[in-house]
Structures are given as C-alpha cells and as structure tokens.
mmCIF file of C-alpha atoms in Angstrom:
data_model
loop_
_atom_site.group_PDB
_atom_site.id
_atom_site.type_symbol
_atom_site.label_atom_id
_atom_site.label_comp_id
_atom_site.label_asym_id
_atom_site.label_seq_id
_atom_site.Cartn_x
_atom_site.Cartn_y
_atom_site.Cartn_z
ATOM 1 C CA MET A 1 110.787 310.763 47.173
ATOM 2 C CA VAL A 2 107.324 310.130 45.772
ATOM 3 C CA GLU A 3 104.462 311.848 47.581
ATOM 4 C CA LEU A 4 100.834 310.855 47.234
ATOM 5 C CA GLY A 5 97.961 313.100 48.306
ATOM 6 C CA GLY A 6 100.010 316.021 49.579
ATOM 7 C CA LYS A 7 97.060 318.438 49.989
ATOM 8 C CA GLY A 8 95.017 316.409 52.496
ATOM 9 C CA PRO A 9 95.629 316.013 56.229
ATOM 10 C CA TYR A 10 97.024 312.556 55.595
ATOM 11 C CA SER A 11 99.860 312.258 53.107
ATOM 12 C CA THR A 12 101.938 309.261 52.168
ATOM 13 C CA SER A 13 105.430 309.242 50.749
ATOM 14 C CA PHE A 14 107.447 306.370 49.362
ATOM 15 C CA ASP A 15 111.184 306.136 49.034
ATOM 16 C CA ASN A 16 112.387 305.895 45.430
ATOM 17 C CA SER A 17 113.942 302.488 46.109
ATOM 18 C CA VAL A 18 110.403 301.064 46.260
ATOM 19 C CA PHE A 19 110.215 301.653 42.502
ATOM 20 C CA ILE A 20 113.873 301.253 41.515
ATOM 21 C CA ILE A 21 114.496 297.797 43.011
ATOM 22 C CA PRO A 22 111.540 296.093 41.240
ATOM 23 C CA ALA A 23 112.538 297.819 37.998
ATOM 24 C CA ILE A 24 116.049 296.382 38.294
ATOM 25 C CA VAL A 25 114.598 292.915 38.901
ATOM 26 C CA VAL A 26 112.315 293.178 35.857
ATOM 27 C CA VAL A 27 115.188 294.344 33.629
ATOM 28 C CA ALA A 28 117.433 291.542 34.920
ATOM 29 C CA VAL A 29 114.777 288.912 34.150
ATOM 30 C CA PHE A 30 114.268 290.372 30.670
ATOM 31 C CA VAL A 31 118.018 290.334 29.931
ATOM 32 C CA TYR A 32 118.313 286.759 31.225
ATOM 33 C CA ALA A 33 115.439 285.616 29.009
ATOM 34 C CA ALA A 34 116.888 287.430 25.982
ATOM 35 C CA LEU A 35 120.297 285.810 26.482
ATOM 36 C CA LYS A 36 118.765 282.365 26.883
ATOM 37 C CA LEU A 37 116.737 282.878 23.714
ATOM 38 C CA ARG A 38 119.835 283.995 21.820
ATOM 39 C CA ASP A 39 121.829 281.010 23.068
ATOM 40 C CA ALA A 40 119.031 278.673 22.064
ATOM 41 C CA THR A 41 118.841 279.999 18.506
ATOM 42 C CA LEU A 42 122.516 280.539 17.630
ATOM 43 C CA PRO A 43 123.640 276.893 17.718
ATOM 44 C CA LYS A 44 120.819 275.977 15.340
ATOM 45 C CA GLU A 45 122.017 278.593 12.861
ATOM 46 C CA LYS A 46 125.595 277.348 13.105
ATOM 47 C CA THR A 47 124.608 273.741 12.498
ATOM 48 C CA SER A 48 122.464 274.651 9.513
ATOM 49 C CA ALA A 49 125.349 276.642 8.019
ATOM 50 C CA ARG A 50 127.657 273.685 8.594
ATOM 51 C CA GLN A 51 125.186 271.358 6.881
ATOM 52 C CA ARG A 52 124.993 273.672 3.869
ATOM 53 C CA ARG A 53 128.783 273.699 3.558
ATOM 54 C CA GLU A 54 128.919 269.908 3.757
ATOM 55 C CA GLU A 55 126.223 269.606 1.083
ATOM 56 C CA LYS A 56 128.214 271.905 -1.210
ATOM 57 C CA LYS A 57 131.336 269.781 -0.705
ATOM 58 C CA LYS A 58 129.414 266.585 -1.469
ATOM 59 C CA ALA A 59 127.886 268.127 -4.584
ATOM 60 C CA LYS A 60 131.340 268.911 -6.040
#
C-alpha cells in the first residue's frame, strides 16, 4: 500500500496494483517490440549469409 501525505488530516493511499498493472503493460509492450525487431532483422542476416555462400560457390 502506498500512502501519500500521512501527517495531514487528509491522507490518500493507493493499492499497489495501481502501479504494478501499468508496469506489466509497459514491459509487455517492450518485449513485443523487441521480438518484432529481432524477427525483422534475422531474416536479412540469413539471406545475406546465403548470398555469400552462393558467391563463394560461383567463384570456385
């Protein structure tokens, strides 16, 4: 429980889920973006490696 202004006559407290749920959402969005970025870059690396192998075979 998070308490704000506990010394005054009016005090407010928030349940921890108010902070935990948005944090989970932010982490999930970050992981999703990281996975999409990885998936977008890996096929390009594989195709460039394949092209290099084909060029070596043609050179021989």
